[in-house]
PDB file of C-alpha atoms in Angstrom:
ATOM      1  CA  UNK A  15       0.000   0.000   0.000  1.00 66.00           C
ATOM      2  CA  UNK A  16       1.070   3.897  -0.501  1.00 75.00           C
ATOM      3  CA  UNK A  17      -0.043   5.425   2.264  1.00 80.00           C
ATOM      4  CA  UNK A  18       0.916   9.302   3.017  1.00 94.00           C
ATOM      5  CA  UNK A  19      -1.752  10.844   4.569  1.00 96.00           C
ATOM      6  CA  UNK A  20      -3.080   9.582   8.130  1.00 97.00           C
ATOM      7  CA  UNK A  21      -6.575  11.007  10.337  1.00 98.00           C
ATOM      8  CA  UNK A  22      -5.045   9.963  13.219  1.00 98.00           C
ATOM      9  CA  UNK A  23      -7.939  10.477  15.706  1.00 98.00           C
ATOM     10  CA  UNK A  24      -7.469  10.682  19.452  1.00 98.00           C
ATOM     11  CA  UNK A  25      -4.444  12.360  19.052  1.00 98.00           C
ATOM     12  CA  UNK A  26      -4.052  13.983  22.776  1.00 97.00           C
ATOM     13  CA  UNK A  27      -4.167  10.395  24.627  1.00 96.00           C
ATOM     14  CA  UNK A  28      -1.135   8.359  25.335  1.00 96.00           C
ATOM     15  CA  UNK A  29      -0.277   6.130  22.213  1.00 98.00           C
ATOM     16  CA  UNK A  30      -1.487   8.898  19.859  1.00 98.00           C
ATOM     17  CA  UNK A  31       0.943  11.211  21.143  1.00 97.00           C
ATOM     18  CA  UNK A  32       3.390   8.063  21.003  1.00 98.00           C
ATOM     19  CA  UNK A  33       2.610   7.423  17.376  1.00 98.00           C
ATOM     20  CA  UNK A  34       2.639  11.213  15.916  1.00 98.00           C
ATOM     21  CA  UNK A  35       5.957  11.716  17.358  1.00 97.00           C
ATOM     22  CA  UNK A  36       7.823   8.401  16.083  1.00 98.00           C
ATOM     23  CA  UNK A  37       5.989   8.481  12.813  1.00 98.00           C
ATOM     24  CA  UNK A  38       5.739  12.656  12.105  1.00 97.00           C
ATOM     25  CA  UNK A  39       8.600  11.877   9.680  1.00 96.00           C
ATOM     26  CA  UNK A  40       7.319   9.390   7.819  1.00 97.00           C
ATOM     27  CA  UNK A  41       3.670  10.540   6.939  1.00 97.00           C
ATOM     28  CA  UNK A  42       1.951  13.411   7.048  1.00 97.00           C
ATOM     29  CA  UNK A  43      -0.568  13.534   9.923  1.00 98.00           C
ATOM     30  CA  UNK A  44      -3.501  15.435  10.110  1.00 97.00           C
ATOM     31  CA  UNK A  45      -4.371  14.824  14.165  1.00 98.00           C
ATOM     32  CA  UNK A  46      -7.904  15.298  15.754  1.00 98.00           C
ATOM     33  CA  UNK A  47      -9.686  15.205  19.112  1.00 97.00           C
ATOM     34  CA  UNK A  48     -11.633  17.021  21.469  1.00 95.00           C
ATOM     35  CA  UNK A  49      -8.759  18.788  22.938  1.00 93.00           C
ATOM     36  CA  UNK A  50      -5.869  20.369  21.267  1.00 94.00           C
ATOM     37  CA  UNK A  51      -2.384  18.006  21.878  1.00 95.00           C
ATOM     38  CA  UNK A  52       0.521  19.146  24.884  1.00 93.00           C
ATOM     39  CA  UNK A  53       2.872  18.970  22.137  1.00 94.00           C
ATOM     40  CA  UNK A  54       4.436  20.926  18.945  1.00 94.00           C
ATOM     41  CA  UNK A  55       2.747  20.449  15.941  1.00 96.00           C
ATOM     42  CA  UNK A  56       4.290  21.562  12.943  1.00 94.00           C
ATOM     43  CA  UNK A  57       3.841  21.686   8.731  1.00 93.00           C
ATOM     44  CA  UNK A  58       2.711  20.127   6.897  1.00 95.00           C
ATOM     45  CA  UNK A  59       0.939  18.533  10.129  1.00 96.00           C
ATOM     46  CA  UNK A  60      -2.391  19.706  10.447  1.00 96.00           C
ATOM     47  CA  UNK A  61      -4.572  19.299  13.755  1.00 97.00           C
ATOM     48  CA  UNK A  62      -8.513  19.725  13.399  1.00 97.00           C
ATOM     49  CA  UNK A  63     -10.540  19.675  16.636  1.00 96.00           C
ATOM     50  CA  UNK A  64     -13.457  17.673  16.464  1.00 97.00           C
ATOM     51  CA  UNK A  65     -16.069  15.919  18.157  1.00 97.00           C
ATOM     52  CA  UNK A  66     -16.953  12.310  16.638  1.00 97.00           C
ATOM     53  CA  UNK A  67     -19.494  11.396  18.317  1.00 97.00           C
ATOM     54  CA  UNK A  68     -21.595  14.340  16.908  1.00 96.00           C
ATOM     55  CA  UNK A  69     -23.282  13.631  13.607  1.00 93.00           C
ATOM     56  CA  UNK A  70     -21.847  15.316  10.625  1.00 94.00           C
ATOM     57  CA  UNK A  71     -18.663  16.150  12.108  1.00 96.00           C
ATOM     58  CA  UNK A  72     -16.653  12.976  10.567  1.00 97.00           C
ATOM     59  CA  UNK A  73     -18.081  13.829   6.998  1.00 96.00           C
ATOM     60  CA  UNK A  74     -16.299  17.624   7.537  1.00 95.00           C
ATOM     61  CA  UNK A  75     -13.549  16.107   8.893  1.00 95.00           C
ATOM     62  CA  UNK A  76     -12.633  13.586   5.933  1.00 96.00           C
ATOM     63  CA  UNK A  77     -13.751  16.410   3.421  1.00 92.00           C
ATOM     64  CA  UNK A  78     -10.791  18.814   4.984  1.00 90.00           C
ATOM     65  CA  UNK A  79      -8.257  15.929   5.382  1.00 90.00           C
ATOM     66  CA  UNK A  80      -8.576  13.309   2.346  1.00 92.00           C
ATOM     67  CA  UNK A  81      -6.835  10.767   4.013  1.00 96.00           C
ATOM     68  CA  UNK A  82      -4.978   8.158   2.761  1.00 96.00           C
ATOM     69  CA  UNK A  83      -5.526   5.510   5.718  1.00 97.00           C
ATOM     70  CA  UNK A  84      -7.046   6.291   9.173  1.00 98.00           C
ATOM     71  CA  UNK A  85      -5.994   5.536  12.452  1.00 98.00           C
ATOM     72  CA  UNK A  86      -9.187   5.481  14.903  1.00 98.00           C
ATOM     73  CA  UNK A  87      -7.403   5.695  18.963  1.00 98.00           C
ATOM     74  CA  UNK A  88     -10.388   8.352  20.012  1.00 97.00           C
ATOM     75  CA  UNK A  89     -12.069   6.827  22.885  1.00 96.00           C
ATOM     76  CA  UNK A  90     -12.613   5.806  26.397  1.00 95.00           C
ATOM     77  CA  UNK A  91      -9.753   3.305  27.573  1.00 92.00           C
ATOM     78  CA  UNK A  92     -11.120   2.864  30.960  1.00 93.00           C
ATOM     79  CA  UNK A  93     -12.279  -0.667  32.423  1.00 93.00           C
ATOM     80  CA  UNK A  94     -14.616   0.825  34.523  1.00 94.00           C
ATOM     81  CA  UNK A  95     -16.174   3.898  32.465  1.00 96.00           C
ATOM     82  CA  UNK A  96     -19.818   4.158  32.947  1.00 96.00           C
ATOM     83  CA  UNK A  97     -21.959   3.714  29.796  1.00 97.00           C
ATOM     84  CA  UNK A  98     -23.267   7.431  29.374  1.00 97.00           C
ATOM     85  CA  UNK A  99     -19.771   8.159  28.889  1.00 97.00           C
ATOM     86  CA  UNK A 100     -18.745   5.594  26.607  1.00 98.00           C
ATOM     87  CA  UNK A 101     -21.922   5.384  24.429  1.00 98.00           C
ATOM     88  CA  UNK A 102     -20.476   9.003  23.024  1.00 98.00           C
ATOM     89  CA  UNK A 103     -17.466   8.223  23.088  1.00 97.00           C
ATOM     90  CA  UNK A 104     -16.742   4.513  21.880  1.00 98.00           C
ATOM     91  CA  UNK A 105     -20.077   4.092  20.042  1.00 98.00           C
ATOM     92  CA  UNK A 106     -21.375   6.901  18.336  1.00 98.00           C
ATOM     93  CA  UNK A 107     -17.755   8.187  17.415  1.00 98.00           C
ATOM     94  CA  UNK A 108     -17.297   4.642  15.751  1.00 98.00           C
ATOM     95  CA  UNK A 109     -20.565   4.527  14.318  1.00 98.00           C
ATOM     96  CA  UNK A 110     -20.448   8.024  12.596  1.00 98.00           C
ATOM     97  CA  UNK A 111     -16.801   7.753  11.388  1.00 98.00           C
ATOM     98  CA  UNK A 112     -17.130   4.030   9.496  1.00 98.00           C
ATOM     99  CA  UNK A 113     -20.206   5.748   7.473  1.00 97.00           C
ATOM    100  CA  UNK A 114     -18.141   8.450   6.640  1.00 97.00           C
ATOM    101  CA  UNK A 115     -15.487   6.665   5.916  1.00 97.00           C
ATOM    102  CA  UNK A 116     -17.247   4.385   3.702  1.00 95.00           C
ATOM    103  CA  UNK A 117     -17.925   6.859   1.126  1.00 94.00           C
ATOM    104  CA  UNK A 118     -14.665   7.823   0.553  1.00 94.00           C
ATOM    105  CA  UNK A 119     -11.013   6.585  -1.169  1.00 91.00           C
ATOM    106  CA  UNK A 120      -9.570   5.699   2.310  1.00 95.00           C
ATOM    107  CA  UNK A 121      -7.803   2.691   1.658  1.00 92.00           C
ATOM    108  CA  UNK A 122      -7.399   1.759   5.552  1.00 97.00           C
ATOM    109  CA  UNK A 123      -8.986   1.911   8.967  1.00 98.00           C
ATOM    110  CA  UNK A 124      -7.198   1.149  11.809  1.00 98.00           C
ATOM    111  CA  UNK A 125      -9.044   0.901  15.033  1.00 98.00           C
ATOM    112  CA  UNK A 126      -7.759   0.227  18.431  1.00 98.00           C
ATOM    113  CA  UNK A 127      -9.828  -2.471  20.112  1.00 98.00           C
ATOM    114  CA  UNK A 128      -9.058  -3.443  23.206  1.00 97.00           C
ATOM    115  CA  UNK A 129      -7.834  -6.830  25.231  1.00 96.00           C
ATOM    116  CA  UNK A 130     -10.681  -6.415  27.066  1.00 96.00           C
ATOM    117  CA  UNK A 131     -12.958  -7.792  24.229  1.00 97.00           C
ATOM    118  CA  UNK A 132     -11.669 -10.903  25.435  1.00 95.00           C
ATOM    119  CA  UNK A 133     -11.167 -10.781  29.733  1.00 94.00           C
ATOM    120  CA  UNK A 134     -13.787 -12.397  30.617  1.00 94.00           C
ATOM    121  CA  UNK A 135     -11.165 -15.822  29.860  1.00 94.00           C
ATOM    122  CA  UNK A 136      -9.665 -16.979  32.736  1.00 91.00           C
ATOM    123  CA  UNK A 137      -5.751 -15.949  32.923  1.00 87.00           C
ATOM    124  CA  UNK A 138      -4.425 -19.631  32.731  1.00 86.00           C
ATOM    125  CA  UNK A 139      -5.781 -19.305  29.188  1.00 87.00           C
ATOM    126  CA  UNK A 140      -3.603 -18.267  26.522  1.00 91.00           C
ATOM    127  CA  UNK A 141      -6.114 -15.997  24.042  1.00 92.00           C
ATOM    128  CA  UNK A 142      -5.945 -18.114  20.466  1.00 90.00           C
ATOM    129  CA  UNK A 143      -7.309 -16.515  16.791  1.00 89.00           C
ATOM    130  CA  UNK A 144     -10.614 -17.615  16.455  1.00 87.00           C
ATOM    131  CA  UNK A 145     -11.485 -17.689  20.514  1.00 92.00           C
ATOM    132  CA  UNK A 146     -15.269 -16.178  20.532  1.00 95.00           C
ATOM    133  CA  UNK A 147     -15.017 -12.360  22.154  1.00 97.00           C
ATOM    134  CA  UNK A 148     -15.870 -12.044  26.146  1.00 96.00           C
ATOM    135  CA  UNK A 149     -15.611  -9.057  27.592  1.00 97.00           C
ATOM    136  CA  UNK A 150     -15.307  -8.732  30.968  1.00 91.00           C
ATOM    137  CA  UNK A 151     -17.098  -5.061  31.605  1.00 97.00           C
ATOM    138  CA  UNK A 152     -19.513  -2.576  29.726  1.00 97.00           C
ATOM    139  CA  UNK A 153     -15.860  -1.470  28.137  1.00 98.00           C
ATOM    140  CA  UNK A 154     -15.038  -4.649  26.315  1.00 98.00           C
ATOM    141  CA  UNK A 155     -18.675  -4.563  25.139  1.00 98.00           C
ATOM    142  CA  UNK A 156     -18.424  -1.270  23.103  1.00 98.00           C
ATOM    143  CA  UNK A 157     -14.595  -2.606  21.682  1.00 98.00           C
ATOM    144  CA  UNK A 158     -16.404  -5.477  20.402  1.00 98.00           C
ATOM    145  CA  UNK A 159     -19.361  -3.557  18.539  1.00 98.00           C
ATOM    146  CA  UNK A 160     -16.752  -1.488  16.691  1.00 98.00           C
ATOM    147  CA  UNK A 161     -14.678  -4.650  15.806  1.00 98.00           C
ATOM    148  CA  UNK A 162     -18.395  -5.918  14.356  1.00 98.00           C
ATOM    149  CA  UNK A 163     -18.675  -2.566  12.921  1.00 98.00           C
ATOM    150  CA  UNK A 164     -15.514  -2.715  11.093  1.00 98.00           C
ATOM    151  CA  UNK A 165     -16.606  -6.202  10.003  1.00 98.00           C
ATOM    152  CA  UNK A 166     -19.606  -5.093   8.294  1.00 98.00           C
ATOM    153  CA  UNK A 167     -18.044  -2.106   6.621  1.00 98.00           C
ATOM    154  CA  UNK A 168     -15.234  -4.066   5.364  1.00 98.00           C
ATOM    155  CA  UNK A 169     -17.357  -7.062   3.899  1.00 97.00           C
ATOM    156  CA  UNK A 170     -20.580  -5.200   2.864  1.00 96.00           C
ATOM    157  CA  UNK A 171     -18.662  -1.592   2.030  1.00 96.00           C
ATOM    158  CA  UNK A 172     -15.427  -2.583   0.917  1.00 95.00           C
ATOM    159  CA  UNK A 173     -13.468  -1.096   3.306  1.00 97.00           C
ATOM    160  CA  UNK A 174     -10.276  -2.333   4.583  1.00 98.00           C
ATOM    161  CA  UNK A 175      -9.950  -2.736   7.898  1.00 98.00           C
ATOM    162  CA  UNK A 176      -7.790  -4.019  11.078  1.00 98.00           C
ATOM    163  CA  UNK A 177      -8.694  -3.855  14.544  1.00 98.00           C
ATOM    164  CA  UNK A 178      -6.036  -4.604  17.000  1.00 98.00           C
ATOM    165  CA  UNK A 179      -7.145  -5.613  20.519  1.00 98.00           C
ATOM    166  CA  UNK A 180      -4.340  -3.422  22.541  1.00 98.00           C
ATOM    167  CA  UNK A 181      -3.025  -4.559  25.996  1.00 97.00           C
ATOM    168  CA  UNK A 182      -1.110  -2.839  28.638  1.00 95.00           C
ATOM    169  CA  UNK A 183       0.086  -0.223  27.054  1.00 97.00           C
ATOM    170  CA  UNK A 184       3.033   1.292  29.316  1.00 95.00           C
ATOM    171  CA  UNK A 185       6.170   3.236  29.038  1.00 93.00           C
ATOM    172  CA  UNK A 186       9.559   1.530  29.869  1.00 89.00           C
ATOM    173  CA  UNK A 187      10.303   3.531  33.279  1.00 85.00           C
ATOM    174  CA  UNK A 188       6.201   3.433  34.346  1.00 80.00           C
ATOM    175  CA  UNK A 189       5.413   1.080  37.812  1.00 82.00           C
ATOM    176  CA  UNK A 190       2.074   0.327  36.352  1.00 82.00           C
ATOM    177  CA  UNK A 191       3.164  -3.331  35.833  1.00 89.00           C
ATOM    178  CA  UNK A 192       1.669  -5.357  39.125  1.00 86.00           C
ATOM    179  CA  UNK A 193       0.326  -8.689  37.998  1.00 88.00           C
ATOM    180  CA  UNK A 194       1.480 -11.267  35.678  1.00 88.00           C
ATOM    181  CA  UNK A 195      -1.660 -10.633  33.464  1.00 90.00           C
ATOM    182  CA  UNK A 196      -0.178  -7.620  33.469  1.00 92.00           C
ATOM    183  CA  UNK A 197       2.928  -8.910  32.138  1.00 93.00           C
ATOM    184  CA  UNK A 198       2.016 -11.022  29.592  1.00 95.00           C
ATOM    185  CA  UNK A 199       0.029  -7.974  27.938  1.00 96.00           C
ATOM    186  CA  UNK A 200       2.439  -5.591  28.229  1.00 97.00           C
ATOM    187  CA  UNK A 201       2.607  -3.698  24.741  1.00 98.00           C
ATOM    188  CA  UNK A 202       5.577  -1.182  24.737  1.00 97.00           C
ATOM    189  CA  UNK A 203       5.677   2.122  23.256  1.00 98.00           C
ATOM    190  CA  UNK A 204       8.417   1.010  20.920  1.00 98.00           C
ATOM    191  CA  UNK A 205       5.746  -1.896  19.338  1.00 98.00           C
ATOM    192  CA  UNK A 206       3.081   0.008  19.571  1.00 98.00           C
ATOM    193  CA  UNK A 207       4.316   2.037  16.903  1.00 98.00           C
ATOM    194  CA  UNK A 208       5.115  -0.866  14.776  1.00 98.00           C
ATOM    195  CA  UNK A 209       2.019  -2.549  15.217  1.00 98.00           C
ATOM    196  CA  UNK A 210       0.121   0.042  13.820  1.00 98.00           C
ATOM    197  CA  UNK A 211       2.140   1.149  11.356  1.00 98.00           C
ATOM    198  CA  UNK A 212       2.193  -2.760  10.508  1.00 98.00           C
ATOM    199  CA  UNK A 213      -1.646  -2.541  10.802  1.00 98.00           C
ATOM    200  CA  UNK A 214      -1.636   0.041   8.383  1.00 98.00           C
ATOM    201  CA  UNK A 215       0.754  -0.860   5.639  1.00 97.00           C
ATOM    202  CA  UNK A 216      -0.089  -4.516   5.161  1.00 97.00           C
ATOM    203  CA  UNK A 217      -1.910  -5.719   1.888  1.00 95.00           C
ATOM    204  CA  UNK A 218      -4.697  -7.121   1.348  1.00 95.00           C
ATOM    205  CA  UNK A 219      -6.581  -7.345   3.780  1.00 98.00           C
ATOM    206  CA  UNK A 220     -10.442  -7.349   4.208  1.00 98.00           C
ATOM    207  CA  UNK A 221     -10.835  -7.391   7.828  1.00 98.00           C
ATOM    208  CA  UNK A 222      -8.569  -8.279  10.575  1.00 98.00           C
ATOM    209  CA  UNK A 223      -8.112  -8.378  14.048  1.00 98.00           C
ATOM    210  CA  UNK A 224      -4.628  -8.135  15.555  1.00 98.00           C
ATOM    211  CA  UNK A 225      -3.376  -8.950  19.045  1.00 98.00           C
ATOM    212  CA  UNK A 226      -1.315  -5.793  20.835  1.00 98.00           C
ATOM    213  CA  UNK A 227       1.141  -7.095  22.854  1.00 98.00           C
ATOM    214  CA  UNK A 228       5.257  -7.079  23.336  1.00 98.00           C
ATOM    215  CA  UNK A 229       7.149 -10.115  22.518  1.00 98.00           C
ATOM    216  CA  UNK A 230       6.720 -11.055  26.584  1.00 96.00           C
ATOM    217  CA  UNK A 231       7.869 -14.593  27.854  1.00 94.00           C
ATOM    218  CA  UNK A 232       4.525 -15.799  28.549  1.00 93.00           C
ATOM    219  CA  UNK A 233       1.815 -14.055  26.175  1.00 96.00           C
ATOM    220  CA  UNK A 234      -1.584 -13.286  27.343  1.00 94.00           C
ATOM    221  CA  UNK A 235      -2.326 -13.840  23.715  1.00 96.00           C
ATOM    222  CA  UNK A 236      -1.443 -15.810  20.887  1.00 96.00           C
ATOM    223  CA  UNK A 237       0.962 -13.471  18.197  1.00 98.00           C
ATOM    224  CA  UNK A 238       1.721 -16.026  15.727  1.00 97.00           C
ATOM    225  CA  UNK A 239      -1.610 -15.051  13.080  1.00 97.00           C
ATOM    226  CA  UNK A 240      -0.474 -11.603  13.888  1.00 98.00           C
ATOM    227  CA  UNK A 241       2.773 -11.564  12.989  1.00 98.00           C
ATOM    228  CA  UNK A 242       2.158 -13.439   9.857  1.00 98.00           C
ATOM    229  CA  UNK A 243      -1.237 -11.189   8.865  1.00 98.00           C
ATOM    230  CA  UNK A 244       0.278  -7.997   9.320  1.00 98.00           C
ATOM    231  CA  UNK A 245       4.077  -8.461   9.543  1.00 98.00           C
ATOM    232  CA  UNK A 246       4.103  -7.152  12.832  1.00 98.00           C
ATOM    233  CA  UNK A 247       7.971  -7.752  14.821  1.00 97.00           C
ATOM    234  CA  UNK A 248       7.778  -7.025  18.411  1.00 98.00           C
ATOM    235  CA  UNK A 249      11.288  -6.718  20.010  1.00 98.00           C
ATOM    236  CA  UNK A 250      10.592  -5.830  23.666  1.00 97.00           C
ATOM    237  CA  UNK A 251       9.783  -8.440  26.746  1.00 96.00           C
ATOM    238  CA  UNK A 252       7.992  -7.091  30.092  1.00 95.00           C
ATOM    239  CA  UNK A 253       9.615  -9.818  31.840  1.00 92.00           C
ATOM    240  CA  UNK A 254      13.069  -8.360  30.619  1.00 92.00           C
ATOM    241  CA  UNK A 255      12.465  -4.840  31.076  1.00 92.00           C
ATOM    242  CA  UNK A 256      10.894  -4.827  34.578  1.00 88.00           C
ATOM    243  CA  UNK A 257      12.909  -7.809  36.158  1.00 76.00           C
ATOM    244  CA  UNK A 258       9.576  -8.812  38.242  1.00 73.00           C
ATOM    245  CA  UNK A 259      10.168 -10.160  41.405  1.00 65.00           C
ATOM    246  CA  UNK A 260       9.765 -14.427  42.599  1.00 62.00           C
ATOM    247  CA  UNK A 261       6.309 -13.637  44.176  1.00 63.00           C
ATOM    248  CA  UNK A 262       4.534 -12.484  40.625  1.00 63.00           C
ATOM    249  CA  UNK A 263       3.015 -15.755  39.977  1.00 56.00           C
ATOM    250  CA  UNK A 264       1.894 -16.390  43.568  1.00 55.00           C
TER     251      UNK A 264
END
């Protein structure tokens, strides 16, 4: 694929800021959320401020921008969010960004799902490719309707899409790291930018759905579809980094 342009929405939180500043080289980034990023922004980057979950507002936003491939991290990322807030903000933003989306040339949507599509496993379990989703709060639950939405967009629109189901996401020096669930779905900043950039320069694809996670010693999740699907390399190991202590696994 020849991708140039990337919506990158959500582009205040944590892995958007990540992303923009690893990739702001490499592509040319128009950025968008509700409030205006802590960091420098410079040509030929473009921020837009926007509001998703507000009808209309994805159609202006893709008529300013024309991207080439989109990269959907606007959201809620909390476990324990209570519905009002995420119906705006992980369902209607979804909802009224796919149809948009639809009618254009984009020739890929990324969307970051979550691992909690799939918690409600228990964590002697390692999460296989084909495992039915179980969330494990009111969270999971709205990851899972946009991975369906991307679904039906990609097979009845002809979009192309990949949703990857992001774990701990964590910086090197954070103490954030307490459990060995923990561990094993610890996704560094260093592969979360090549996951998605993975996610959004592999070919042909219909519809996906990728597992975000480092290369840890024990994986909360199965890689191996993953890496072959989208390419995708990890290089850093939680139980490496962070050195975790002999009671972890009590």
């Amino acid at each position: 694929m020849t991708v140039k342009k990337i919506l990158l929405t959500g582009a205040s939180g944590r892995i958007g800021r990540t992303y923009f500043k690893a990739m702001c080289n490499t592509y040319d980034f128009i950025l968008t959320d509700l409030n205006r990023p802590d960091y420098e922004i410079n040509s030929p980057h473009l921020f837009l401020q926007a509001d998703l979950s507000k009808p209309n507002a994805a159609e202006a936003l893709l008529n300013a921008s024309e991207p080439d491939a989109i990269v959907h991290l606007a959201g809620i990322p909390h476990a324990d969010a209570p519905f009002e807030q995420l119906l705006p903000a992980n369902i209607l933003s979804i909802t009224w960004l796919l149809e948009a989306v639809a009618a254009t040339s984009c020739q890929r949507f990324v969307f970051a799902s979550s691992a909690q599509t799939i918690e409600g496993y228990p964590v002697d379990i390692q999460i296989h490719p084909g495992l039915p989703v179980a969330p494990a709060n009111i969270y999971g639950v709205t990851k899972c309707y946009g991975e369906a939405l991307c679904s039906f967009y990609a097979t009845q629109h002809g979009l192309s899409c990949v949703a990857l189901r992001i774990g701990a996401f964590e910086p090197k020096d954070a103490d954030a790291l307490k459990t060995a669930r923990d561990y094993s779905a610890w996704l560094s900043p260093q592969d979360a930018v090549s996951l998605i950039t993975s996610a959004i320069e592999a070919a042909d694809i219909t519809f996906f759905v990728g597992y975000g996670i480092s290369d840890n010693r024990f994986k909360r999740f199965d890689l191996s579809h993953t890496r072959k699907v989208l390419g995708y390399h990890p290089v850093d190991d939680a139980f490496r980094e962070f050195k975790p202590g002999p009671d972890l696994f009590k």
